[in-house]
Structures are given as structure tokens and as C-alpha cells.
Amino acid sequence: MAGHPHLSVQALTKYIKRKFDADPHLRNVFVKGELSNVKSHPSGHIYFTLKDEKSRIQSAMFRSSASSLKFKPENGMNVLITGDVTVFETSGNYQLYVQSMQPDGIGALYLAFEQLKESLGKEGLFDARWKRPLPLFPTKIGVVTAQSGAAIQDICSTIERRYPLAEIILFPAIVQGPQAAPSIVKSIEQADTYGSIDVLIVGRGGGSIEDLWAFNEESVARAIFSCRLPVISAVGHETDTTIADFVSDRRAPTPTAAAEMAVPARDELFERLLDRKRAIYNSLSNQIKNERKHLISLQTSYPLQFPERLYRPFTDRLIGLEGRLLRSGQDITGHRLSQYQRLNSMLSTFSPEQRIKEGHRNTVALTERLTRGVHQDVRIQSDRFHASVRMLKALNPLTIMERGYSIVYQNNEVANSTKSLEVGGNIQIRLQDGTVEAMVQKITLHEGEEI
């Protein structure tokens, strides 16, 4: 192989890539096939293999193109692709760089609609348990729609005609185009935080599916689901169905129908009031008739004609009970009186006061006995004293001396015998009224003997 310089792999690959890039038939090619090995990169790029029964080609769709997709590419999906074919230098493989992708057989928007519907349905956003009832008589109605659209005119005229008491508060939103979904979400959130809205209408007038597509966006669907107000979706016409219709609490076929759904009809209310008035009047009339019949029946009844017979058994029973009550009272009173007397007697018997009185009586009796005894003893002793005094007086020598007797003392002793005296001796003679000193001159005995 001498004389033939060898190319590097990179140079050969670059050469081939230039050939691919220079080929106009590989620009803006239209290819259809089945998606396989689809991988969505976090950066937004999508990588997949496009294949048919006999061939396959590696493909890539960068974020700038993938962001415009209305549906999510999935394995097994048949698609129509527009793109460029070139060589990926790193691997040396040729590759299809996709610029646009359409589902093969159905529209991309329809597929996106079905995919989002299935996804949100699996999350439960369409479940009936989340559906809230609409207020019967709303006072404030919020409307999220275009400020200059026909929908707000239809809603206002309908509510004014049916229920002029309600106030309409418009939350303007862009309802068509790339900025529609964020604008609708923002207006829904404003209405939700407004504070006094009773029900919210979200919608717009008719149009193509592209015109209505904002109401098929996931952000709008989640905003409606998260809204705390009852939401009526009113998008397009009767045949237009959007994701907003499924997630809303009520779906109205048109904005006008949404307004009719949000408020009651004034004429219908008047008619209902008249019906209710007639029903109440008839009911009261029938009730009065029945009560009158009942009153007459009661007035002519046996107990009311002879009322005393109605309560006679009770009177007899009352009399009997009164007699029993009286006897029972007497028995109880007698028994209690007897108990009282017995207890009073016992109390009197063992009463300290009674015992004190009895002791006082005994003391008085003993005192009297003692006094009588003392007086008697004093009297006896007095008698004895006086007798002794009389006897002493009788035996008192002084008394005898009053009758002329005297007592002779010698040496301070009574000289009761002549033998104790001697002639010449001094003696004292005690007389009644004094003593005489004398001298014995002569002693004569009774026999006449002289000493």
C-alpha cells in the first residue's frame, strides 16, 4: 500500500459527513416509521430509533424542536417525521435529526389530548368524589375568559336576564395562543384568592382545536383541580370537549349554558315560589279542615261531654289516698309522740337536773333533820347545863354563906376540923362579902371538952 496515504477515521468520517450534508435529498426528508427505544433526556432532547420491518435508523430530536410537541413520543408509536440526515462523527453512524413529528394515522393534538386525558384520569383528577356542588343562589360569579370576547358578553347578558342579583367579576385571560395557558392559570389563581366568589366559569367561545388547545394544557387542568371554588368549564361549542371539561366540577356546552347553569332563572324562581305558595296554602287549608274536624270530634266526644266522669276515678283514688295519708300521718304522729313521751320519761328519770332536784330535796330533809337534832341536843344540853347550874348553885358554899355560914382557912387550907387548929393560931374566916383575919382563942369540942 506504499504511495497511498491513509486517512484517519475522523477525516474519513468528516468526508462522509460533508457528502451527507451536501446531498439535498437528505435535507428535509419525510420519513415514516415506528418509534423504538425512546429515551427522553433531562435536557429536553429525545433519542429514539425509527424502524420498519426491515431497517432502522438512529434518530434524535433536540429540545428546540421537541418542546413544540403536543404529544409524548412512546415506543411502538407510528409517526411521520421531517428532518435531516447526517453523520454523527463520534460514532460514525448516520442519524436522522428530527425537526417535526406527527402521529401516523391520528392528529398530534388528538394524541396529546388522549395521552393527557389518560394520565390525569389515572391520577384521579376526573373522579366524581372531587366534584363540588354548585351554589343554588350565588351572589358573586367569577369568569375567567377574554375581556373582549363574545363569551363574556353571552355570560353577562344571560346572568342579567336570569338572575340580576348576582355580581359578575371578570378575571381577564388570554384564551388562545402560546401565552393562553399561563394566563388562564394566573386568572384562576386570582379568582381563587379573591375571597368572596361563589362559583367560577372558565372558558371561551368556539374555535378550532388549535384555538381551544389552551384548555387541554396540563397546567390549566391542574389549576382547575386545585381551585377551591366550584368551576364550570365553558369551552367552545357542544361538540368541543377539552381536558378542562373533565377536571371541572360541571361542564357547560357553551358559555351561555354555563351562565344558565351558574344561576337560577328568575322566571323559574317566581314560578317555583308561586307553586310553593299554592302548595303551602293548600296544605294549610287541608290542615285547618282536618283540625276543625278533629276539634268537632273532640267537642262531641264522650269525655268532653261528661268531663266529671273522666276524672271521677282519679277523684276517688285521690280521696282514698288522702285518707291513707291522713291515717298514716296520725299513726306516725302517735308513734312519734309515744316515742317522745318514752324518751322524755327516760330523760326525766336520768336527767341530771332531776337528780340534782332529788339531791336538793334530800339535802333539805337532812338539813332539817340535822337542825332539829342540833336544836334538840342543844336544848337537852341546855337543860343539863341549867340543872348542873342549879345543882352547883345548890352546892356552892357561897350560896350557903348567904344564909350566914362561913369558911375557916388556916394557912390557905380549909380548916374543917378543930383538930387542925390550935389556940393562938391565926385563921382566915371567909364570909359572904369578905375575909376576916382572926386568932383562935378557945377551941370547944361538941362533947363540951374545952381545949
GROMACS .gro file of C-alpha atoms in nm:
model
  451
    1MET     CA    1   0.000   0.000   0.000
    2ALA     CA    2   0.302   0.225  -0.028
    3GLY     CA    3   0.235   0.559  -0.203
    4HIS     CA    4  -0.128   0.580  -0.082
    5PRO     CA    5  -0.156   0.795   0.230
    6HIS     CA    6  -0.402   0.656   0.485
    7LEU     CA    7  -0.688   0.871   0.612
    8SER     CA    8  -0.768   0.893   0.970
    9VAL     CA    9  -1.105   0.771   1.083
   10GLN     CA   10  -1.201   1.121   1.177
   11ALA     CA   11  -1.102   1.254   0.834
   12LEU     CA   12  -1.297   0.981   0.661
   13THR     CA   13  -1.594   1.045   0.883
   14LYS     CA   14  -1.577   1.417   0.815
   15TYR     CA   15  -1.564   1.348   0.443
   16ILE     CA   16  -1.865   1.126   0.459
   17LYS     CA   17  -2.046   1.381   0.674
   18ARG     CA   18  -1.976   1.652   0.417
   19LYS     CA   19  -2.119   1.424   0.149
   20PHE     CA   20  -2.431   1.375   0.355
   21ASP     CA   21  -2.465   1.743   0.430
   22ALA     CA   22  -2.413   1.836   0.067
   23ASP     CA   23  -2.679   1.597  -0.057
   24PRO     CA   24  -3.003   1.795  -0.099
   25HIS     CA   25  -3.203   1.472  -0.094
   26LEU     CA   26  -3.101   1.426   0.269
   27ARG     CA   27  -3.238   1.766   0.366
   28ASN     CA   28  -3.592   1.798   0.483
   29VAL     CA   29  -3.669   1.435   0.423
   30PHE     CA   30  -4.008   1.289   0.508
   31VAL     CA   31  -3.987   0.954   0.679
   32LYS     CA   32  -4.245   0.737   0.846
   33GLY     CA   33  -4.178   0.454   1.082
   34GLU     CA   34  -4.225   0.311   1.427
   35LEU     CA   35  -4.067   0.460   1.737
   36SER     CA   36  -3.843   0.229   1.937
   37ASN     CA   37  -3.611   0.268   2.235
   38VAL     CA   38  -3.743   0.616   2.308
   39LYS     CA   39  -3.537   0.798   2.570
   40SER     CA   40  -3.622   1.147   2.696
   41HIS     CA   41  -3.311   1.320   2.828
   42PRO     CA   42  -3.345   1.563   3.124
   43SER     CA   43  -3.208   1.834   2.899
   44GLY     CA   44  -3.522   1.805   2.683
   45HIS     CA   45  -3.363   1.612   2.393
   46ILE     CA   46  -3.537   1.294   2.275
   47TYR     CA   47  -3.341   1.000   2.137
   48PHE     CA   48  -3.506   0.705   1.966
   49THR     CA   49  -3.480   0.453   1.686
   50LEU     CA   50  -3.706   0.485   1.383
   51LYS     CA   51  -3.769   0.148   1.227
   52ASP     CA   52  -3.984  -0.053   0.992
   53GLU     CA   53  -3.996  -0.423   0.912
   54LYS     CA   54  -3.651  -0.430   0.752
   55SER     CA   55  -3.449  -0.124   0.857
   56ARG     CA   56  -3.384   0.114   1.135
   57ILE     CA   57  -3.216   0.448   1.183
   58GLN     CA   58  -3.092   0.624   1.494
   59SER     CA   59  -3.275   0.949   1.543
   60ALA     CA   60  -3.254   1.250   1.770
   61MET     CA   61  -3.491   1.538   1.832
   62PHE     CA   62  -3.334   1.830   2.014
   63ARG     CA   63  -3.514   2.034   2.276
   64SER     CA   64  -3.578   2.328   2.044
   65SER     CA   65  -3.794   2.101   1.828
   66ALA     CA   66  -3.922   1.864   2.098
   67SER     CA   67  -4.072   2.148   2.304
   68SER     CA   68  -4.331   2.208   2.036
   69LEU     CA   69  -4.466   1.855   2.050
   70LYS     CA   70  -4.823   1.829   2.165
   71PHE     CA   71  -4.791   1.460   2.248
   72LYS     CA   72  -4.538   1.239   2.419
   73PRO     CA   73  -4.346   1.002   2.188
   74GLU     CA   74  -4.378   0.643   2.304
   75ASN     CA   75  -4.242   0.308   2.193
   76GLY     CA   76  -4.446   0.141   1.920
   77MET     CA   77  -4.600   0.464   1.802
   78ASN     CA   78  -4.614   0.512   1.423
   79VAL     CA   79  -4.506   0.862   1.333
   80LEU     CA   80  -4.448   1.090   1.036
   81ILE     CA   81  -4.117   1.270   1.066
   82THR     CA   82  -3.949   1.557   0.888
   83GLY     CA   83  -3.576   1.600   0.940
   84ASP     CA   84  -3.224   1.596   0.809
   85VAL     CA   85  -2.994   1.300   0.769
   86THR     CA   86  -2.632   1.346   0.860
   87VAL     CA   87  -2.343   1.162   1.021
   88PHE     CA   88  -2.274   1.164   1.389
   89GLU     CA   89  -1.897   1.194   1.388
   90THR     CA   90  -1.835   1.042   1.730
   91SER     CA   91  -1.987   0.706   1.637
   92GLY     CA   92  -1.959   0.731   1.261
   93ASN     CA   93  -2.324   0.639   1.224
   94TYR     CA   94  -2.561   0.831   1.014
   95GLN     CA   95  -2.852   0.969   1.207
   96LEU     CA   96  -3.183   1.134   1.147
   97TYR     CA   97  -3.220   1.470   1.320
   98VAL     CA   98  -3.591   1.524   1.358
   99GLN     CA   99  -3.743   1.868   1.318
  100SER     CA  100  -4.110   1.777   1.340
  101MET     CA  101  -4.305   1.470   1.432
  102GLN     CA  102  -4.669   1.382   1.372
  103PRO     CA  103  -4.857   1.072   1.477
  104ASP     CA  104  -4.925   0.850   1.178
  105GLY     CA  105  -5.298   0.793   1.142
  106ILE     CA  106  -5.428   1.041   1.403
  107GLY     CA  107  -5.356   1.405   1.471
  108ALA     CA  108  -5.086   1.511   1.714
  109LEU     CA  109  -5.326   1.725   1.914
  110TYR     CA  110  -5.572   1.441   1.940
  111LEU     CA  111  -5.297   1.210   2.056
  112ALA     CA  112  -5.176   1.466   2.307
  113PHE     CA  113  -5.534   1.508   2.425
  114GLU     CA  114  -5.576   1.134   2.472
  115GLN     CA  115  -5.242   1.097   2.647
  116LEU     CA  116  -5.308   1.378   2.894
  117LYS     CA  117  -5.661   1.256   2.949
  118GLU     CA  118  -5.534   0.908   3.030
  119SER     CA  119  -5.258   1.039   3.256
  120LEU     CA  120  -5.480   1.273   3.457
  121GLY     CA  121  -5.752   1.012   3.470
  122LYS     CA  122  -5.512   0.765   3.629
  123GLU     CA  123  -5.423   1.029   3.890
  124GLY     CA  124  -5.791   1.060   3.978
  125LEU     CA  125  -5.841   1.423   3.874
  126PHE     CA  126  -6.165   1.330   3.697
  127ASP     CA  127  -6.313   1.127   3.985
  128ALA     CA  128  -6.667   1.213   4.083
  129ARG     CA  129  -6.568   1.234   4.450
  130TRP     CA  130  -6.385   1.562   4.380
  131LYS     CA  131  -6.686   1.723   4.210
  132ARG     CA  132  -6.834   2.001   4.423
  133PRO     CA  133  -7.197   2.108   4.406
  134LEU     CA  134  -7.281   2.449   4.261
  135PRO     CA  135  -7.436   2.708   4.493
  136LEU     CA  136  -7.809   2.748   4.445
  137PHE     CA  137  -7.815   3.125   4.480
  138PRO     CA  138  -7.469   3.271   4.412
  139THR     CA  139  -7.406   3.636   4.487
  140LYS     CA  140  -7.072   3.670   4.309
  141ILE     CA  141  -6.975   3.483   3.994
  142GLY     CA  142  -6.618   3.484   3.869
  143VAL     CA  143  -6.548   3.449   3.498
  144VAL     CA  144  -6.209   3.362   3.350
  145THR     CA  145  -6.215   3.444   2.982
  146ALA     CA  146  -6.106   3.704   2.730
  147GLN     CA  147  -6.213   4.054   2.824
  148SER     CA  148  -6.322   4.141   2.470
  149GLY     CA  149  -6.455   3.802   2.367
  150ALA     CA  150  -6.811   3.706   2.290
  151ALA     CA  151  -6.815   3.462   2.580
  152ILE     CA  152  -6.814   3.730   2.849
  153GLN     CA  153  -7.092   3.915   2.665
  154ASP     CA  154  -7.303   3.599   2.649
  155ILE     CA  155  -7.239   3.522   3.015
  156CYS     CA  156  -7.321   3.875   3.134
  157SER     CA  157  -7.639   3.903   2.926
  158THR     CA  158  -7.759   3.562   3.037
  159ILE     CA  159  -7.700   3.626   3.407
  160GLU     CA  160  -7.854   3.971   3.385
  161ARG     CA  161  -8.161   3.820   3.226
  162ARG     CA  162  -8.193   3.522   3.457
  163TYR     CA  163  -8.060   3.637   3.793
  164PRO     CA  164  -7.972   4.008   3.813
  165LEU     CA  165  -7.895   3.980   4.184
  166ALA     CA  166  -7.561   3.812   4.108
  167GLU     CA  167  -7.249   4.021   4.061
  168ILE     CA  168  -7.009   3.923   3.783
  169ILE     CA  169  -6.636   3.964   3.842
  170LEU     CA  170  -6.419   3.919   3.532
  171PHE     CA  171  -6.065   3.786   3.558
  172PRO     CA  172  -5.929   3.861   3.211
  173ALA     CA  173  -5.718   3.593   3.046
  174ILE     CA  174  -5.562   3.521   2.710
  175VAL     CA  175  -5.756   3.223   2.580
  176GLN     CA  176  -5.571   3.146   2.260
  177GLY     CA  177  -5.208   3.109   2.162
  178PRO     CA  178  -4.885   3.017   2.337
  179GLN     CA  179  -4.949   3.256   2.631
  180ALA     CA  180  -5.302   3.136   2.686
  181ALA     CA  181  -5.235   2.856   2.934
  182PRO     CA  182  -5.020   3.063   3.178
  183SER     CA  183  -5.269   3.348   3.154
  184ILE     CA  184  -5.565   3.121   3.228
  185VAL     CA  185  -5.381   2.961   3.521
  186LYS     CA  186  -5.297   3.302   3.667
  187SER     CA  187  -5.657   3.423   3.639
  188ILE     CA  188  -5.790   3.106   3.802
  189GLU     CA  189  -5.549   3.155   4.093
  190GLN     CA  190  -5.655   3.521   4.126
  191ALA     CA  191  -6.021   3.421   4.137
  192ASP     CA  192  -5.947   3.152   4.392
  193THR     CA  193  -5.781   3.401   4.626
  194TYR     CA  194  -6.033   3.680   4.564
  195GLY     CA  195  -6.222   3.572   4.874
  196SER     CA  196  -6.592   3.608   4.802
  197ILE     CA  197  -6.652   3.427   4.474
  198ASP     CA  198  -6.926   3.162   4.490
  199VAL     CA  199  -6.869   2.991   4.156
  200LEU     CA  200  -6.616   3.030   3.874
  201ILE     CA  201  -6.677   3.000   3.498
  202VAL     CA  202  -6.368   2.922   3.289
  203GLY     CA  203  -6.399   2.919   2.913
  204ARG     CA  204  -6.421   3.095   2.582
  205GLY     CA  205  -6.620   3.087   2.261
  206GLY     CA  206  -6.590   2.838   1.980
  207GLY     CA  207  -6.295   2.775   1.751
  208SER     CA  208  -6.073   2.506   1.610
  209ILE     CA  209  -5.899   2.254   1.828
  210GLU     CA  210  -5.585   2.461   1.796
  211ASP     CA  211  -5.775   2.768   1.915
  212LEU     CA  212  -5.912   2.580   2.214
  213TRP     CA  213  -5.589   2.396   2.289
  214ALA     CA  214  -5.502   2.606   2.596
  215PHE     CA  215  -5.787   2.432   2.779
  216ASN     CA  216  -5.618   2.100   2.705
  217GLU     CA  217  -5.295   2.204   2.872
  218GLU     CA  218  -5.197   2.015   3.184
  219SER     CA  219  -5.124   2.335   3.377
  220VAL     CA  220  -5.479   2.459   3.318
  221ALA     CA  221  -5.624   2.124   3.419
  222ARG     CA  222  -5.426   2.119   3.744
  223ALA     CA  223  -5.516   2.482   3.819
  224ILE     CA  224  -5.886   2.399   3.785
  225PHE     CA  225  -5.846   2.090   4.001
  226SER     CA  226  -5.661   2.285   4.272
  227CYS     CA  227  -5.913   2.569   4.271
  228ARG     CA  228  -6.122   2.575   4.588
  229LEU     CA  229  -6.420   2.725   4.407
  230PRO     CA  230  -6.675   2.521   4.214
  231VAL     CA  231  -6.567   2.552   3.850
  232ILE     CA  232  -6.786   2.538   3.539
  233SER     CA  233  -6.596   2.480   3.216
  234ALA     CA  234  -6.745   2.656   2.916
  235VAL     CA  235  -6.514   2.598   2.621
  236GLY     CA  236  -6.629   2.624   2.260
  237HIS     CA  237  -6.950   2.462   2.146
  238GLU     CA  238  -7.144   2.149   2.229
  239THR     CA  239  -6.916   1.922   2.028
  240ASP     CA  240  -6.593   2.063   2.170
  241THR     CA  241  -6.454   1.861   2.458
  242THR     CA  242  -6.139   1.961   2.642
  243ILE     CA  243  -5.942   1.836   2.940
  244ALA     CA  244  -6.082   2.130   3.136
  245ASP     CA  245  -6.429   1.982   3.089
  246PHE     CA  246  -6.324   1.657   3.257
  247VAL     CA  247  -6.149   1.816   3.555
  248SER     CA  248  -6.410   2.086   3.619
  249ASP     CA  249  -6.696   2.032   3.861
  250ARG     CA  250  -6.953   2.089   3.584
  251ARG     CA  251  -6.921   2.108   3.204
  252ALA     CA  252  -7.131   2.350   3.007
  253PRO     CA  253  -7.161   2.308   2.630
  254THR     CA  254  -7.135   2.686   2.575
  255PRO     CA  255  -7.059   2.999   2.781
  256THR     CA  256  -7.428   3.085   2.768
  257ALA     CA  257  -7.512   2.742   2.905
  258ALA     CA  258  -7.251   2.794   3.179
  259ALA     CA  259  -7.424   3.114   3.285
  260GLU     CA  260  -7.759   2.934   3.289
  261MET     CA  261  -7.600   2.658   3.492
  262ALA     CA  262  -7.445   2.901   3.743
  263VAL     CA  263  -7.761   3.093   3.835
  264PRO     CA  264  -8.125   3.006   3.869
  265ALA     CA  265  -8.379   3.155   3.630
  266ARG     CA  266  -8.577   3.443   3.773
  267ASP     CA  267  -8.898   3.335   3.599
  268GLU     CA  268  -8.849   2.981   3.719
  269LEU     CA  269  -8.792   3.108   4.073
  270PHE     CA  270  -9.112   3.312   4.058
  271GLU     CA  271  -9.299   3.012   3.928
  272ARG     CA  272  -9.148   2.793   4.194
  273LEU     CA  273  -9.240   3.049   4.459
  274LEU     CA  274  -9.596   3.059   4.332
  275ASP     CA  275  -9.609   2.680   4.328
  276ARG     CA  276  -9.469   2.671   4.678
  277LYS     CA  277  -9.717   2.937   4.789
  278ARG     CA  278 -10.005   2.743   4.641
  279ALA     CA  279  -9.877   2.425   4.798
  280ILE     CA  280  -9.843   2.593   5.138
  281TYR     CA  281 -10.190   2.745   5.106
  282ASN     CA  282 -10.342   2.411   5.011
  283SER     CA  283 -10.151   2.237   5.285
  284LEU     CA  284 -10.263   2.491   5.547
  285SER     CA  285 -10.623   2.477   5.422
  286ASN     CA  286 -10.626   2.100   5.446
  287GLN     CA  287 -10.463   2.113   5.785
  288ILE     CA  288 -10.717   2.366   5.912
  289LYS     CA  289 -11.003   2.150   5.780
  290ASN     CA  290 -10.860   1.844   5.946
  291GLU     CA  291 -10.803   2.031   6.272
  292ARG     CA  292 -11.160   2.160   6.266
  293LYS     CA  293 -11.289   1.807   6.214
  294HIS     CA  294 -11.071   1.695   6.495
  295LEU     CA  295 -11.198   1.979   6.716
  296ILE     CA  296 -11.559   1.888   6.644
  297SER     CA  297 -11.484   1.528   6.712
  298LEU     CA  298 -11.325   1.619   7.041
  299GLN     CA  299 -11.607   1.852   7.139
  300THR     CA  300 -11.864   1.578   7.077
  301SER     CA  301 -11.659   1.307   7.237
  302TYR     CA  302 -11.784   1.134   7.550
  303PRO     CA  303 -11.508   1.257   7.784
  304LEU     CA  304 -11.560   1.624   7.695
  305GLN     CA  305 -11.939   1.597   7.725
  306PHE     CA  306 -11.910   1.441   8.069
  307PRO     CA  307 -11.577   1.559   8.189
  308GLU     CA  308 -11.654   1.476   8.552
  309ARG     CA  309 -11.676   1.110   8.457
  310LEU     CA  310 -11.337   1.140   8.304
  311TYR     CA  311 -11.169   1.235   8.624
  312ARG     CA  312 -11.407   1.067   8.871
  313PRO     CA  313 -11.189   0.757   8.911
  314PHE     CA  314 -10.899   0.982   8.980
  315THR     CA  315 -11.105   1.177   9.236
  316ASP     CA  316 -11.200   0.857   9.415
  317ARG     CA  317 -10.846   0.744   9.410
  318LEU     CA  318 -10.736   1.083   9.539
  319ILE     CA  319 -10.981   1.067   9.826
  320GLY     CA  320 -10.862   0.718   9.915
  321LEU     CA  321 -10.506   0.830   9.903
  322GLU     CA  322 -10.585   1.132  10.119
  323GLY     CA  323 -10.748   0.904  10.378
  324ARG     CA  324 -10.449   0.674  10.373
  325LEU     CA  325 -10.224   0.970  10.401
  326LEU     CA  326 -10.419   1.108  10.698
  327ARG     CA  327 -10.419   0.772  10.878
  328SER     CA  328 -10.058   0.722  10.806
  329GLY     CA  329  -9.990   1.069  10.939
  330GLN     CA  330 -10.184   1.000  11.257
  331ASP     CA  331 -10.013   0.668  11.306
  332ILE     CA  332  -9.681   0.823  11.251
  333THR     CA  333  -9.769   1.113  11.483
  334GLY     CA  334  -9.895   0.878  11.756
  335HIS     CA  335  -9.593   0.658  11.725
  336ARG     CA  336  -9.362   0.953  11.731
  337LEU     CA  337  -9.549   1.101  12.031
  338SER     CA  338  -9.523   0.775  12.217
  339GLN     CA  339  -9.156   0.758  12.142
  340TYR     CA  340  -9.124   1.117  12.256
  341GLN     CA  341  -9.301   1.054  12.581
  342ARG     CA  342  -9.099   0.743  12.648
  343LEU     CA  343  -8.776   0.918  12.570
  344ASN     CA  344  -8.886   1.222  12.772
  345SER     CA  345  -8.964   0.996  13.064
  346MET     CA  346  -8.628   0.830  13.030
  347LEU     CA  347  -8.468   1.167  13.005
  348SER     CA  348  -8.655   1.288  13.314
  349THR     CA  349  -8.551   0.975  13.503
  350PHE     CA  350  -8.191   1.002  13.416
  351SER     CA  351  -8.184   1.375  13.383
  352PRO     CA  352  -7.907   1.544  13.586
  353GLU     CA  353  -8.150   1.820  13.671
  354GLN     CA  354  -8.392   1.574  13.822
  355ARG     CA  355  -8.116   1.409  14.017
  356ILE     CA  356  -7.999   1.749  14.134
  357LYS     CA  357  -8.351   1.832  14.249
  358GLU     CA  358  -8.377   1.500  14.427
  359GLY     CA  359  -8.037   1.559  14.590
  360HIS     CA  360  -8.150   1.906  14.687
  361ARG     CA  361  -8.464   1.764  14.846
  362ASN     CA  362  -8.256   1.506  15.035
  363THR     CA  363  -8.018   1.780  15.143
  364VAL     CA  364  -8.304   1.994  15.268
  365ALA     CA  365  -8.452   1.699  15.454
  366LEU     CA  366  -8.119   1.610  15.607
  367THR     CA  367  -8.059   1.973  15.695
  368GLU     CA  368  -8.396   1.989  15.866
  369ARG     CA  369  -8.325   1.665  16.049
  370LEU     CA  370  -7.982   1.789  16.146
  371THR     CA  371  -8.123   2.122  16.262
  372ARG     CA  372  -8.389   1.953  16.466
  373GLY     CA  373  -8.128   1.718  16.611
  374VAL     CA  374  -7.895   2.006  16.693
  375HIS     CA  375  -8.176   2.206  16.849
  376GLN     CA  376  -8.289   1.907  17.045
  377ASP     CA  377  -7.935   1.831  17.154
  378VAL     CA  378  -7.879   2.196  17.242
  379ARG     CA  379  -8.200   2.201  17.436
  380ILE     CA  380  -8.104   1.878  17.617
  381GLN     CA  381  -7.759   2.007  17.689
  382SER     CA  382  -7.906   2.339  17.797
  383ASP     CA  383  -8.140   2.161  18.030
  384ARG     CA  384  -7.850   1.963  18.162
  385PHE     CA  385  -7.648   2.280  18.197
  386HIS     CA  386  -7.918   2.458  18.382
  387ALA     CA  387  -7.969   2.154  18.605
  388SER     CA  388  -7.598   2.144  18.674
  389VAL     CA  389  -7.602   2.515  18.739
  390ARG     CA  390  -7.887   2.476  18.979
  391MET     CA  391  -7.711   2.185  19.139
  392LEU     CA  392  -7.388   2.383  19.156
  393LYS     CA  393  -7.573   2.675  19.292
  394ALA     CA  394  -7.722   2.443  19.548
  395LEU     CA  395  -7.383   2.305  19.637
  396ASN     CA  396  -7.198   2.638  19.619
  397PRO     CA  397  -7.066   2.726  19.964
  398LEU     CA  398  -7.109   3.089  19.884
  399THR     CA  399  -7.475   3.030  19.850
  400ILE     CA  400  -7.475   2.869  20.192
  401MET     CA  401  -7.276   3.156  20.320
  402GLU     CA  402  -7.560   3.383  20.220
  403ARG     CA  403  -7.754   3.212  20.482
  404GLY     CA  404  -7.490   3.300  20.744
  405TYR     CA  405  -7.233   3.027  20.701
  406SER     CA  406  -6.856   3.097  20.673
  407ILE     CA  407  -6.542   2.905  20.589
  408VAL     CA  408  -6.234   2.892  20.804
  409TYR     CA  409  -5.891   2.877  20.635
  410GLN     CA  410  -5.564   2.818  20.806
  411ASN     CA  411  -5.256   2.850  20.606
  412ASN     CA  412  -5.471   2.878  20.293
  413GLU     CA  413  -5.633   2.546  20.364
  414VAL     CA  414  -5.987   2.486  20.478
  415ALA     CA  415  -6.000   2.408  20.841
  416ASN     CA  416  -6.275   2.162  20.854
  417SER     CA  417  -6.188   2.017  21.195
  418THR     CA  418  -6.094   2.166  21.527
  419LYS     CA  419  -5.813   1.926  21.545
  420SER     CA  420  -5.630   2.112  21.278
  421LEU     CA  421  -5.649   2.434  21.481
  422GLU     CA  422  -5.461   2.543  21.775
  423VAL     CA  423  -5.519   2.817  22.026
  424GLY     CA  424  -5.334   3.132  21.940
  425GLY     CA  425  -5.311   3.034  21.580
  426ASN     CA  426  -5.418   3.272  21.301
  427ILE     CA  427  -5.706   3.181  21.091
  428GLN     CA  428  -5.895   3.340  20.798
  429ILE     CA  429  -6.271   3.345  20.808
  430ARG     CA  430  -6.438   3.371  20.469
  431LEU     CA  431  -6.769   3.536  20.486
  432GLN     CA  432  -7.014   3.617  20.214
  433ASP     CA  433  -6.878   3.955  20.147
  434GLY     CA  434  -6.515   3.924  20.260
  435THR     CA  435  -6.243   3.763  20.472
  436VAL     CA  436  -6.164   3.821  20.831
  437GLU     CA  437  -5.827   3.762  20.989
  438ALA     CA  438  -5.871   3.618  21.340
  439MET     CA  439  -5.684   3.434  21.612
  440VAL     CA  440  -5.804   3.122  21.780
  441GLN     CA  441  -5.863   3.187  22.142
  442LYS     CA  442  -6.050   2.884  22.250
  443ILE     CA  443  -6.144   2.552  22.098
  444THR     CA  444  -6.455   2.369  22.224
  445LEU     CA  445  -6.547   2.026  22.106
  446HIS     CA  446  -6.909   1.913  22.069
  447GLU     CA  447  -6.878   1.694  22.387
  448GLY     CA  448  -6.813   2.005  22.580
  449GLU     CA  449  -6.447   1.940  22.617
  450GLU     CA  450  -6.251   2.251  22.615
  451ILE     CA  451  -5.904   2.269  22.469
   0.00000   0.00000   0.00000
